[in-house]
Structure formats: C-alpha cells, structure tokens
Amino acid sequence: TGGQRGGSALFFMNVLDTLGLSKSLMVSVDSSGNWDERVYQYGHPVALIKRDCLAPETIAAVHTLVREAQTYSGHEPIIVSLDSVHTEDHVWRELELYSSLCRPGDYLVVEDADHSGHPIMSDYGPSAWHAVQRFLSTAAPFVADDEIERAYGPVTGSPSAWLRRI
C-alpha cells in the first residue's frame, strides 16, 4: 500500500528478480495512481490499483489477485508492505485488513515505524510503531522478526515491524 509514483514497486520488483522470483506478482495500491512509466515497462507482472487502500473494493481486489496468483504459481512467499498513511489508527486498520493475506512464514512489513521517537520525529504523535505494538499484543499469529531486521544493519525505517506469520 502507499505505492505513490511506483518507487516501492520498482524496488520490490528488483528484490524479487534478485531472489529469482521474477514471475511473482507485484500488487501496488495507491489512491493517486500516478505511477512512474518505468513500472509499466519493467516487464514484471504487476497489478496497479488506483484506490484507497482501506476501501472494501480494494481489499477484495487485492485478496482475489493474491489468491489467483498463488493458485497459478504455487506457494511462493508473500511480503505485504504497508506504507501509506503512518498514523496509528490507519496502520491498525491496514493490519486488520491485510494480515490475512499472509500464511505461516510470510512477512507483513510496516514501513516508517521509526516515527514518534523510534528513533525519529518524536513529535509525530501516535504512529505506525504504536499500531504494530497493539497488533502484536493481540492474539494475531505474528511475531516481530528481529533477526531479519538485524540482517539489514542498524538502520531501518521499520524497527520491530518486520512481522512474520507463525
């Protein structure tokens, strides 16, 4: 979610290619829909959805696309990256709506959980970090994967927010 001009989609397409998963479907959701032309020309299977990421029709479309892709490709891993609005309430709603896409071993990553003093922007207010903490305190079958976070070095925009479904 929060694809803006397509930079995140291009980044994840490159990651998938590096991992040998160039046939994996990329789904990018953003209400502006002003995607960079390179997203279309990259040659990677991509579905671009120009809608509010919390709208019921968006959720239904994303779930349908992911399930169809899994049927076609088998059981390739899923990474859900939440990167639209970084307030606690918005991210909490995204977590509720998108977490069911993940199967055991899949990842749900909340971007920009570093706001509200974790460690930057201490005056931001209740943020994505707070939503992640609340989500992890529920009975949700996810854990924060500190190991993957450490593997990428000491600097991350997603502290304690690489969530692995167990």
CSV table of N, CA and C in Angstrom, one decimal:
chain,number,residue,atom,x,y,z
A,1,THR,N,0.8,-1.2,0.0
A,1,THR,CA,0.0,0.0,0.0
A,1,THR,C,0.9,1.2,0.0
A,2,GLY,N,0.3,2.3,-0.5
A,2,GLY,CA,1.1,3.6,-0.5
A,2,GLY,C,2.2,3.6,-1.6
A,3,GLY,N,1.8,3.1,-2.8
A,3,GLY,CA,2.7,3.0,-3.9
A,3,GLY,C,3.2,4.3,-4.5
A,4,GLN,N,2.5,5.4,-4.2
A,4,GLN,CA,2.8,6.7,-4.7
A,4,GLN,C,3.2,6.6,-6.2
A,5,ARG,N,4.4,7.0,-6.6
A,5,ARG,CA,4.7,7.0,-8.0
A,5,ARG,C,5.3,5.7,-8.5
A,6,GLY,N,5.4,4.7,-7.6
A,6,GLY,CA,5.9,3.4,-8.1
A,6,GLY,C,7.3,3.1,-7.6
A,7,GLY,N,7.9,3.9,-6.8
A,7,GLY,CA,9.2,3.7,-6.4
A,7,GLY,C,9.3,2.4,-5.6
A,8,SER,N,8.4,2.2,-4.7
A,8,SER,CA,8.4,0.9,-3.9
A,8,SER,C,8.2,-0.3,-4.8
A,9,ALA,N,7.3,-0.2,-5.7
A,9,ALA,CA,7.0,-1.3,-6.6
A,9,ALA,C,8.3,-1.6,-7.4
A,10,LEU,N,9.0,-0.6,-7.9
A,10,LEU,CA,10.2,-0.9,-8.6
A,10,LEU,C,11.3,-1.5,-7.7
A,11,PHE,N,11.4,-1.0,-6.5
A,11,PHE,CA,12.3,-1.6,-5.5
A,11,PHE,C,12.0,-3.1,-5.3
A,12,PHE,N,10.7,-3.4,-5.0
A,12,PHE,CA,10.4,-4.8,-4.7
A,12,PHE,C,10.5,-5.6,-6.0
A,13,MET,N,10.3,-5.1,-7.2
A,13,MET,CA,10.5,-5.9,-8.4
A,13,MET,C,12.0,-6.3,-8.5
A,14,ASN,N,12.9,-5.3,-8.2
A,14,ASN,CA,14.3,-5.7,-8.2
A,14,ASN,C,14.7,-6.7,-7.2
A,15,VAL,N,14.1,-6.6,-6.0
A,15,VAL,CA,14.3,-7.6,-4.9
A,15,VAL,C,13.8,-9.0,-5.4
A,16,LEU,N,12.7,-9.0,-6.0
A,16,LEU,CA,12.1,-10.3,-6.5
A,16,LEU,C,13.0,-10.9,-7.6
A,17,ASP,N,13.5,-10.1,-8.5
A,17,ASP,CA,14.4,-10.5,-9.5
A,17,ASP,C,15.7,-11.1,-8.9
A,18,THR,N,16.2,-10.4,-7.9
A,18,THR,CA,17.5,-10.8,-7.3
A,18,THR,C,17.3,-12.2,-6.6
A,19,LEU,N,16.1,-12.4,-6.1
A,19,LEU,CA,15.8,-13.7,-5.4
A,19,LEU,C,15.4,-14.8,-6.4
A,20,GLY,N,15.4,-14.4,-7.7
A,20,GLY,CA,15.0,-15.4,-8.7
A,20,GLY,C,13.5,-15.6,-8.8
A,21,LEU,N,12.7,-14.6,-8.4
A,21,LEU,CA,11.2,-14.7,-8.4
A,21,LEU,C,10.6,-13.7,-9.4
A,22,SER,N,11.2,-13.6,-10.6
A,22,SER,CA,10.8,-12.5,-11.5
A,22,SER,C,9.4,-12.8,-12.0
A,23,LYS,N,8.8,-13.9,-11.9
A,23,LYS,CA,7.5,-14.2,-12.3
A,23,LYS,C,6.4,-13.9,-11.2
A,24,SER,N,6.9,-13.5,-10.0
A,24,SER,CA,6.0,-13.3,-8.9
A,24,SER,C,5.2,-12.0,-9.2
A,25,LEU,N,3.9,-12.0,-8.8
A,25,LEU,CA,3.0,-10.9,-9.0
A,25,LEU,C,3.3,-9.8,-8.0
A,26,MET,N,3.4,-8.6,-8.4
A,26,MET,CA,3.5,-7.4,-7.6
A,26,MET,C,2.2,-6.7,-7.7
A,27,VAL,N,1.6,-6.4,-6.5
A,27,VAL,CA,0.4,-5.6,-6.4
A,27,VAL,C,0.7,-4.3,-5.7
A,28,SER,N,0.4,-3.2,-6.3
A,28,SER,CA,0.7,-1.9,-5.7
A,28,SER,C,-0.6,-1.1,-5.6
A,29,VAL,N,-0.9,-0.6,-4.4
A,29,VAL,CA,-2.1,0.2,-4.2
A,29,VAL,C,-1.8,1.6,-3.8
A,30,ASP,N,-2.4,2.5,-4.5
A,30,ASP,CA,-2.2,3.9,-4.1
A,30,ASP,C,-3.4,4.7,-4.7
A,31,SER,N,-3.9,5.6,-3.9
A,31,SER,CA,-5.1,6.4,-4.4
A,31,SER,C,-4.8,7.4,-5.4
A,32,SER,N,-3.5,7.8,-5.5
A,32,SER,CA,-3.2,8.8,-6.6
A,32,SER,C,-3.0,8.1,-7.9
A,33,GLY,N,-2.4,7.0,-7.9
A,33,GLY,CA,-2.3,6.2,-9.2
A,33,GLY,C,-1.3,6.9,-10.2
A,34,ASN,N,-0.5,7.8,-9.7
A,34,ASN,CA,0.5,8.5,-10.6
A,34,ASN,C,1.8,7.7,-10.7
A,35,TRP,N,1.7,6.5,-11.2
A,35,TRP,CA,2.9,5.6,-11.3
A,35,TRP,C,3.9,6.0,-12.3
A,36,ASP,N,5.1,5.9,-12.0
A,36,ASP,CA,6.2,6.2,-12.9
A,36,ASP,C,6.1,5.2,-14.1
A,37,GLU,N,6.3,5.7,-15.3
A,37,GLU,CA,6.2,4.9,-16.5
A,37,GLU,C,7.1,3.6,-16.5
A,38,ARG,N,8.2,3.7,-15.7
A,38,ARG,CA,9.1,2.5,-15.6
A,38,ARG,C,8.4,1.3,-15.0
A,39,VAL,N,7.4,1.5,-14.1
A,39,VAL,CA,6.6,0.4,-13.5
A,39,VAL,C,6.0,-0.4,-14.6
A,40,TYR,N,5.5,0.2,-15.6
A,40,TYR,CA,4.8,-0.5,-16.7
A,40,TYR,C,5.8,-1.1,-17.7
A,41,GLN,N,6.9,-0.6,-17.8
A,41,GLN,CA,7.9,-1.0,-18.8
A,41,GLN,C,8.9,-2.0,-18.2
A,42,TYR,N,8.9,-2.3,-17.0
A,42,TYR,CA,9.8,-3.2,-16.3
A,42,TYR,C,9.8,-4.6,-16.8
A,43,GLY,N,8.6,-5.0,-17.2
A,43,GLY,CA,8.5,-6.4,-17.7
A,43,GLY,C,8.2,-7.4,-16.6
A,44,HIS,N,7.8,-6.9,-15.4
A,44,HIS,CA,7.4,-7.8,-14.3
A,44,HIS,C,5.9,-7.8,-14.2
A,45,PRO,N,5.3,-8.9,-13.8
A,45,PRO,CA,3.9,-8.9,-13.7
A,45,PRO,C,3.5,-8.0,-12.5
A,46,VAL,N,2.7,-7.0,-12.8
A,46,VAL,CA,2.3,-6.1,-11.8
A,46,VAL,C,0.8,-5.7,-12.0
A,47,ALA,N,0.1,-5.6,-10.9
A,47,ALA,CA,-1.3,-5.1,-10.8
A,47,ALA,C,-1.2,-3.8,-10.1
A,48,LEU,N,-1.6,-2.7,-10.7
A,48,LEU,CA,-1.7,-1.4,-10.1
A,48,LEU,C,-3.1,-1.0,-9.8
A,49,ILE,N,-3.4,-0.8,-8.5
A,49,ILE,CA,-4.8,-0.5,-8.1
A,49,ILE,C,-4.8,1.0,-7.6
A,50,LYS,N,-5.6,1.8,-8.4
A,50,LYS,CA,-5.7,3.2,-8.0
A,50,LYS,C,-7.0,3.4,-7.2
A,51,ARG,N,-6.9,3.1,-5.9
A,51,ARG,CA,-8.0,3.3,-4.9
A,51,ARG,C,-7.4,3.5,-3.5
A,52,ASP,N,-8.3,3.9,-2.7
A,52,ASP,CA,-7.9,4.0,-1.3
A,52,ASP,C,-7.6,2.6,-0.7
A,53,CYS,N,-6.5,2.4,0.0
A,53,CYS,CA,-6.1,1.1,0.4
A,53,CYS,C,-7.1,0.5,1.5
A,54,LEU,N,-7.9,1.3,2.1
A,54,LEU,CA,-8.8,0.8,3.1
A,54,LEU,C,-10.2,0.5,2.5
A,55,ALA,N,-10.5,0.9,1.3
A,55,ALA,CA,-11.8,0.7,0.7
A,55,ALA,C,-12.1,-0.8,0.5
A,56,PRO,N,-13.3,-1.2,0.9
A,56,PRO,CA,-13.7,-2.6,0.8
A,56,PRO,C,-13.4,-3.2,-0.6
A,57,GLU,N,-13.7,-2.4,-1.7
A,57,GLU,CA,-13.5,-3.0,-3.0
A,57,GLU,C,-12.0,-3.2,-3.3
A,58,THR,N,-11.1,-2.4,-2.7
A,58,THR,CA,-9.7,-2.5,-2.8
A,58,THR,C,-9.2,-3.8,-2.1
A,59,ILE,N,-9.7,-4.0,-0.9
A,59,ILE,CA,-9.3,-5.2,-0.1
A,59,ILE,C,-9.8,-6.4,-0.9
A,60,ALA,N,-11.0,-6.4,-1.4
A,60,ALA,CA,-11.5,-7.6,-2.1
A,60,ALA,C,-10.6,-7.8,-3.4
A,61,ALA,N,-10.3,-6.8,-4.1
A,61,ALA,CA,-9.4,-6.9,-5.3
A,61,ALA,C,-8.1,-7.5,-5.0
A,62,VAL,N,-7.4,-7.0,-3.9
A,62,VAL,CA,-6.1,-7.4,-3.6
A,62,VAL,C,-6.2,-8.9,-3.2
A,63,HIS,N,-7.1,-9.3,-2.3
A,63,HIS,CA,-7.2,-10.6,-1.9
A,63,HIS,C,-7.5,-11.6,-3.1
A,64,THR,N,-8.3,-11.2,-4.0
A,64,THR,CA,-8.6,-12.0,-5.2
A,64,THR,C,-7.3,-12.2,-6.0
A,65,LEU,N,-6.6,-11.1,-6.3
A,65,LEU,CA,-5.3,-11.2,-7.1
A,65,LEU,C,-4.3,-12.1,-6.4
A,66,VAL,N,-4.1,-11.9,-5.1
A,66,VAL,CA,-3.1,-12.7,-4.4
A,66,VAL,C,-3.5,-14.2,-4.4
A,67,ARG,N,-4.8,-14.5,-4.2
A,67,ARG,CA,-5.2,-15.9,-4.2
A,67,ARG,C,-5.1,-16.5,-5.6
A,68,GLU,N,-5.4,-15.8,-6.6
A,68,GLU,CA,-5.3,-16.3,-8.0
A,68,GLU,C,-3.8,-16.5,-8.3
A,69,ALA,N,-3.0,-15.6,-7.9
A,69,ALA,CA,-1.5,-15.7,-8.2
A,69,ALA,C,-1.0,-17.0,-7.5
A,70,GLN,N,-1.4,-17.2,-6.2
A,70,GLN,CA,-1.0,-18.4,-5.5
A,70,GLN,C,-1.4,-19.7,-6.2
A,71,THR,N,-2.6,-19.7,-6.7
A,71,THR,CA,-3.2,-20.8,-7.4
A,71,THR,C,-2.3,-21.1,-8.7
A,72,TYR,N,-2.0,-20.1,-9.4
A,72,TYR,CA,-1.2,-20.2,-10.6
A,72,TYR,C,0.3,-20.6,-10.3
A,73,SER,N,0.9,-20.0,-9.3
A,73,SER,CA,2.3,-20.1,-9.1
A,73,SER,C,2.7,-21.1,-8.1
A,74,GLY,N,1.7,-21.6,-7.3
A,74,GLY,CA,2.1,-22.5,-6.2
A,74,GLY,C,2.1,-21.7,-4.9
A,75,HIS,N,3.1,-22.0,-4.1
A,75,HIS,CA,3.1,-21.4,-2.8
A,75,HIS,C,4.3,-20.5,-2.6
A,76,GLU,N,4.5,-19.5,-3.5
A,76,GLU,CA,5.5,-18.6,-3.4
A,76,GLU,C,5.3,-17.7,-2.2
A,77,PRO,N,6.3,-17.2,-1.5
A,77,PRO,CA,6.1,-16.4,-0.3
A,77,PRO,C,5.5,-15.1,-0.6
A,78,ILE,N,4.8,-14.5,0.4
A,78,ILE,CA,4.2,-13.2,0.3
A,78,ILE,C,4.9,-12.3,1.2
A,79,ILE,N,5.1,-11.1,0.7
A,79,ILE,CA,5.5,-9.9,1.6
A,79,ILE,C,4.5,-8.8,1.4
A,80,VAL,N,3.9,-8.4,2.5
A,80,VAL,CA,2.9,-7.3,2.4
A,80,VAL,C,3.6,-6.1,3.1
A,81,SER,N,3.7,-5.1,2.3
A,81,SER,CA,4.4,-3.9,2.8
A,81,SER,C,3.3,-2.8,2.9
A,82,LEU,N,3.2,-2.3,4.2
A,82,LEU,CA,2.2,-1.2,4.5
A,82,LEU,C,3.0,0.1,4.6
A,83,ASP,N,2.7,1.0,3.6
A,83,ASP,CA,3.5,2.2,3.5
A,83,ASP,C,2.6,3.4,3.1
A,84,SER,N,1.4,3.5,3.5
A,84,SER,CA,0.6,4.6,3.0
A,84,SER,C,0.6,5.7,4.1
A,85,VAL,N,-0.4,5.8,4.9
A,85,VAL,CA,-0.5,6.8,6.0
A,85,VAL,C,0.1,6.2,7.3
A,86,HIS,N,0.9,6.9,8.0
A,86,HIS,CA,1.7,6.3,9.1
A,86,HIS,C,1.1,6.6,10.5
A,87,THR,N,-0.2,7.0,10.6
A,87,THR,CA,-0.8,7.2,11.9
A,87,THR,C,-1.2,5.9,12.5
A,88,GLU,N,-1.3,5.8,13.8
A,88,GLU,CA,-1.7,4.6,14.5
A,88,GLU,C,-3.0,4.0,14.0
A,89,ASP,N,-4.0,4.8,13.9
A,89,ASP,CA,-5.3,4.3,13.5
A,89,ASP,C,-5.4,3.7,12.1
A,90,HIS,N,-4.7,4.4,11.2
A,90,HIS,CA,-4.7,4.0,9.8
A,90,HIS,C,-3.9,2.7,9.7
A,91,VAL,N,-2.8,2.6,10.3
A,91,VAL,CA,-1.9,1.4,10.2
A,91,VAL,C,-2.6,0.2,10.9
A,92,TRP,N,-3.3,0.5,12.0
A,92,TRP,CA,-4.0,-0.6,12.7
A,92,TRP,C,-5.1,-1.2,11.7
A,93,ARG,N,-5.8,-0.3,11.0
A,93,ARG,CA,-6.8,-0.8,10.1
A,93,ARG,C,-6.2,-1.6,9.0
A,94,GLU,N,-5.1,-1.1,8.4
A,94,GLU,CA,-4.3,-1.9,7.4
A,94,GLU,C,-3.9,-3.2,7.9
A,95,LEU,N,-3.4,-3.3,9.1
A,95,LEU,CA,-3.0,-4.6,9.7
A,95,LEU,C,-4.2,-5.5,9.8
A,96,GLU,N,-5.3,-5.0,10.2
A,96,GLU,CA,-6.5,-5.8,10.3
A,96,GLU,C,-6.9,-6.4,8.9
A,97,LEU,N,-6.9,-5.5,7.9
A,97,LEU,CA,-7.4,-5.9,6.6
A,97,LEU,C,-6.4,-6.7,5.7
A,98,TYR,N,-5.1,-6.5,5.9
A,98,TYR,CA,-4.1,-7.1,5.0
A,98,TYR,C,-3.4,-8.3,5.7
A,99,SER,N,-3.5,-8.5,7.0
A,99,SER,CA,-2.7,-9.6,7.6
A,99,SER,C,-3.2,-10.9,7.2
A,100,SER,N,-4.5,-11.1,6.9
A,100,SER,CA,-5.0,-12.4,6.5
A,100,SER,C,-4.4,-12.9,5.1
A,101,LEU,N,-3.7,-12.0,4.4
A,101,LEU,CA,-3.1,-12.5,3.2
A,101,LEU,C,-1.9,-13.4,3.5
A,102,CYS,N,-1.3,-13.2,4.6
A,102,CYS,CA,-0.1,-14.0,5.0
A,102,CYS,C,-0.4,-15.4,5.5
A,103,ARG,N,0.4,-16.3,5.0
A,103,ARG,CA,0.4,-17.7,5.6
A,103,ARG,C,1.6,-17.9,6.4
A,104,PRO,N,1.7,-18.9,7.2
A,104,PRO,CA,2.9,-19.1,8.0
A,104,PRO,C,4.2,-19.0,7.2
A,105,GLY,N,5.1,-18.2,7.8
A,105,GLY,CA,6.4,-17.9,7.1
A,105,GLY,C,6.4,-16.6,6.3
A,106,ASP,N,5.2,-16.1,5.9
A,106,ASP,CA,5.1,-14.9,5.1
A,106,ASP,C,5.4,-13.7,6.0
A,107,TYR,N,5.7,-12.5,5.4
A,107,TYR,CA,6.0,-11.3,6.1
A,107,TYR,C,5.0,-10.2,5.8
A,108,LEU,N,4.8,-9.5,6.9
A,108,LEU,CA,4.0,-8.2,6.9
A,108,LEU,C,4.9,-7.2,7.4
A,109,VAL,N,5.3,-6.2,6.6
A,109,VAL,CA,6.3,-5.2,7.0
A,109,VAL,C,5.6,-3.8,7.1
A,110,VAL,N,5.7,-3.2,8.2
A,110,VAL,CA,5.1,-1.9,8.4
A,110,VAL,C,6.2,-0.8,8.2
A,111,GLU,N,6.1,-0.1,7.2
A,111,GLU,CA,7.2,0.9,6.9
A,111,GLU,C,7.0,2.2,7.7
A,112,ASP,N,8.1,2.8,8.0
A,112,ASP,CA,8.1,4.1,8.7
A,112,ASP,C,7.6,3.9,10.2
A,113,ALA,N,7.9,2.8,10.8
A,113,ALA,CA,7.5,2.6,12.2
A,113,ALA,C,8.6,3.3,13.1
A,114,ASP,N,9.5,4.0,12.4
A,114,ASP,CA,10.5,4.7,13.2
A,114,ASP,C,10.0,6.1,13.7
A,115,HIS,N,8.8,6.5,13.3
A,115,HIS,CA,8.3,7.8,13.8
A,115,HIS,C,7.9,7.8,15.3
A,116,SER,N,7.6,8.9,15.8
A,116,SER,CA,7.2,9.0,17.2
A,116,SER,C,8.3,8.7,18.2
A,117,GLY,N,9.6,9.0,17.8
A,117,GLY,CA,10.7,8.8,18.7
A,117,GLY,C,11.3,7.4,18.7
A,118,HIS,N,11.0,6.7,17.6
A,118,HIS,CA,11.5,5.3,17.5
A,118,HIS,C,12.5,5.1,16.3
A,119,PRO,N,13.5,5.8,16.1
A,119,PRO,CA,14.0,6.9,16.9
A,119,PRO,C,13.8,8.3,16.4
A,120,ILE,N,13.1,8.5,15.3
A,120,ILE,CA,13.0,9.9,14.7
A,120,ILE,C,11.6,10.5,15.0
A,121,MET,N,11.5,11.8,14.7
A,121,MET,CA,10.2,12.5,14.7
A,121,MET,C,9.4,12.3,16.0
A,122,SER,N,10.0,12.7,17.1
A,122,SER,CA,9.4,12.5,18.4
A,122,SER,C,8.1,13.2,18.6
A,123,ASP,N,7.8,14.2,17.8
A,123,ASP,CA,6.6,15.0,17.9
A,123,ASP,C,5.5,14.5,16.9
A,124,TYR,N,5.7,13.3,16.3
A,124,TYR,CA,4.8,12.9,15.2
A,124,TYR,C,3.4,12.5,15.8
A,125,GLY,N,3.3,12.0,17.0
A,125,GLY,CA,2.0,11.6,17.5
A,125,GLY,C,1.9,10.1,17.4
A,126,PRO,N,0.8,9.5,17.8
A,126,PRO,CA,0.6,8.0,17.7
A,126,PRO,C,0.8,7.6,16.2
A,127,SER,N,1.7,6.6,16.1
A,127,SER,CA,2.2,6.3,14.7
A,127,SER,C,2.1,4.8,14.4
A,128,ALA,N,2.7,4.4,13.3
A,128,ALA,CA,2.8,3.0,12.9
A,128,ALA,C,3.4,2.1,13.9
A,129,TRP,N,4.4,2.6,14.6
A,129,TRP,CA,5.0,1.8,15.7
A,129,TRP,C,4.0,1.4,16.7
A,130,HIS,N,3.2,2.4,17.1
A,130,HIS,CA,2.1,2.1,18.1
A,130,HIS,C,1.1,1.1,17.6
A,131,ALA,N,0.8,1.2,16.4
A,131,ALA,CA,-0.2,0.2,15.8
A,131,ALA,C,0.5,-1.2,15.8
A,132,VAL,N,1.7,-1.3,15.5
A,132,VAL,CA,2.4,-2.6,15.5
A,132,VAL,C,2.4,-3.2,16.9
A,133,GLN,N,2.8,-2.4,17.9
A,133,GLN,CA,2.8,-2.9,19.2
A,133,GLN,C,1.4,-3.4,19.7
A,134,ARG,N,0.4,-2.6,19.3
A,134,ARG,CA,-1.0,-3.0,19.6
A,134,ARG,C,-1.4,-4.3,18.9
A,135,PHE,N,-1.0,-4.4,17.6
A,135,PHE,CA,-1.3,-5.6,16.8
A,135,PHE,C,-0.6,-6.9,17.5
A,136,LEU,N,0.7,-6.7,17.8
A,136,LEU,CA,1.4,-7.8,18.4
A,136,LEU,C,0.9,-8.2,19.8
A,137,SER,N,0.2,-7.3,20.5
A,137,SER,CA,-0.3,-7.6,21.8
A,137,SER,C,-1.7,-8.4,21.7
A,138,THR,N,-2.2,-8.5,20.5
A,138,THR,CA,-3.5,-9.2,20.3
A,138,THR,C,-3.1,-10.7,20.1
A,139,ALA,N,-4.1,-11.5,19.8
A,139,ALA,CA,-3.9,-12.9,19.5
A,139,ALA,C,-3.4,-13.1,18.1
A,140,ALA,N,-3.0,-12.1,17.4
A,140,ALA,CA,-2.6,-12.3,16.0
A,140,ALA,C,-1.4,-13.2,15.9
A,141,PRO,N,-1.4,-14.1,14.9
A,141,PRO,CA,-0.4,-15.1,14.8
A,141,PRO,C,0.9,-14.6,14.1
A,142,PHE,N,1.4,-13.5,14.7
A,142,PHE,CA,2.6,-12.8,14.1
A,142,PHE,C,3.6,-12.6,15.2
A,143,VAL,N,4.9,-12.6,14.9
A,143,VAL,CA,6.0,-12.2,15.8
A,143,VAL,C,6.9,-11.2,15.1
A,144,ALA,N,7.5,-10.3,15.8
A,144,ALA,CA,8.4,-9.4,15.3
A,144,ALA,C,9.7,-10.2,15.0
A,145,ASP,N,10.2,-10.2,13.8
A,145,ASP,CA,11.4,-10.9,13.4
A,145,ASP,C,12.6,-10.0,13.5
A,146,ASP,N,13.2,-10.0,14.7
A,146,ASP,CA,14.3,-9.2,15.0
A,146,ASP,C,15.6,-9.6,14.2
A,147,GLU,N,15.6,-10.9,13.9
A,147,GLU,CA,16.8,-11.5,13.1
A,147,GLU,C,16.9,-10.9,11.7
A,148,ILE,N,15.7,-10.8,11.0
A,148,ILE,CA,15.8,-10.2,9.7
A,148,ILE,C,16.1,-8.8,9.8
A,149,GLU,N,15.6,-8.1,10.8
A,149,GLU,CA,15.9,-6.7,10.9
A,149,GLU,C,17.4,-6.5,11.2
A,150,ARG,N,18.0,-7.3,12.0
A,150,ARG,CA,19.5,-7.2,12.3
A,150,ARG,C,20.3,-7.5,11.0
A,151,ALA,N,19.8,-8.4,10.2
A,151,ALA,CA,20.5,-8.8,8.9
A,151,ALA,C,20.7,-7.6,8.0
A,152,TYR,N,19.8,-6.6,8.1
A,152,TYR,CA,19.8,-5.4,7.2
A,152,TYR,C,20.6,-4.3,7.8
A,153,GLY,N,21.2,-4.5,9.0
A,153,GLY,CA,22.0,-3.4,9.6
A,153,GLY,C,21.3,-2.6,10.6
A,154,PRO,N,22.0,-1.7,11.2
A,154,PRO,CA,21.4,-1.0,12.4
A,154,PRO,C,20.4,0.1,12.0
A,155,VAL,N,20.3,0.4,10.7
A,155,VAL,CA,19.4,1.5,10.3
A,155,VAL,C,18.2,0.9,9.6
A,156,THR,N,17.0,1.2,10.1
A,156,THR,CA,15.8,0.7,9.4
A,156,THR,C,14.7,1.7,9.6
A,157,GLY,N,13.8,1.7,8.7
A,157,GLY,CA,12.6,2.6,8.8
A,157,GLY,C,11.5,1.8,9.4
A,158,SER,N,11.8,0.5,9.8
A,158,SER,CA,10.7,-0.4,10.3
A,158,SER,C,11.2,-1.1,11.5
A,159,PRO,N,11.6,-0.4,12.6
A,159,PRO,CA,12.0,-1.1,13.8
A,159,PRO,C,10.9,-1.9,14.5
A,160,SER,N,11.2,-3.1,14.7
A,160,SER,CA,10.3,-4.1,15.4
A,160,SER,C,9.0,-4.2,14.5
A,161,ALA,N,9.1,-4.0,13.2
A,161,ALA,CA,7.9,-4.0,12.4
A,161,ALA,C,8.1,-5.0,11.2
A,162,TRP,N,9.1,-5.8,11.2
A,162,TRP,CA,9.1,-7.0,10.2
A,162,TRP,C,8.4,-8.1,10.9
A,163,LEU,N,7.1,-8.3,10.6
A,163,LEU,CA,6.3,-9.2,11.3
A,163,LEU,C,6.2,-10.5,10.4
A,164,ARG,N,6.5,-11.6,11.1
A,164,ARG,CA,6.4,-12.9,10.4
A,164,ARG,C,5.3,-13.7,11.0
A,165,ARG,N,4.5,-14.2,10.0
A,165,ARG,CA,3.3,-15.1,10.5
A,165,ARG,C,3.8,-16.4,11.0
A,166,ILE,N,3.4,-16.8,12.1
A,166,ILE,CA,3.8,-18.1,12.7
A,166,ILE,C,2.6,-19.1,12.6
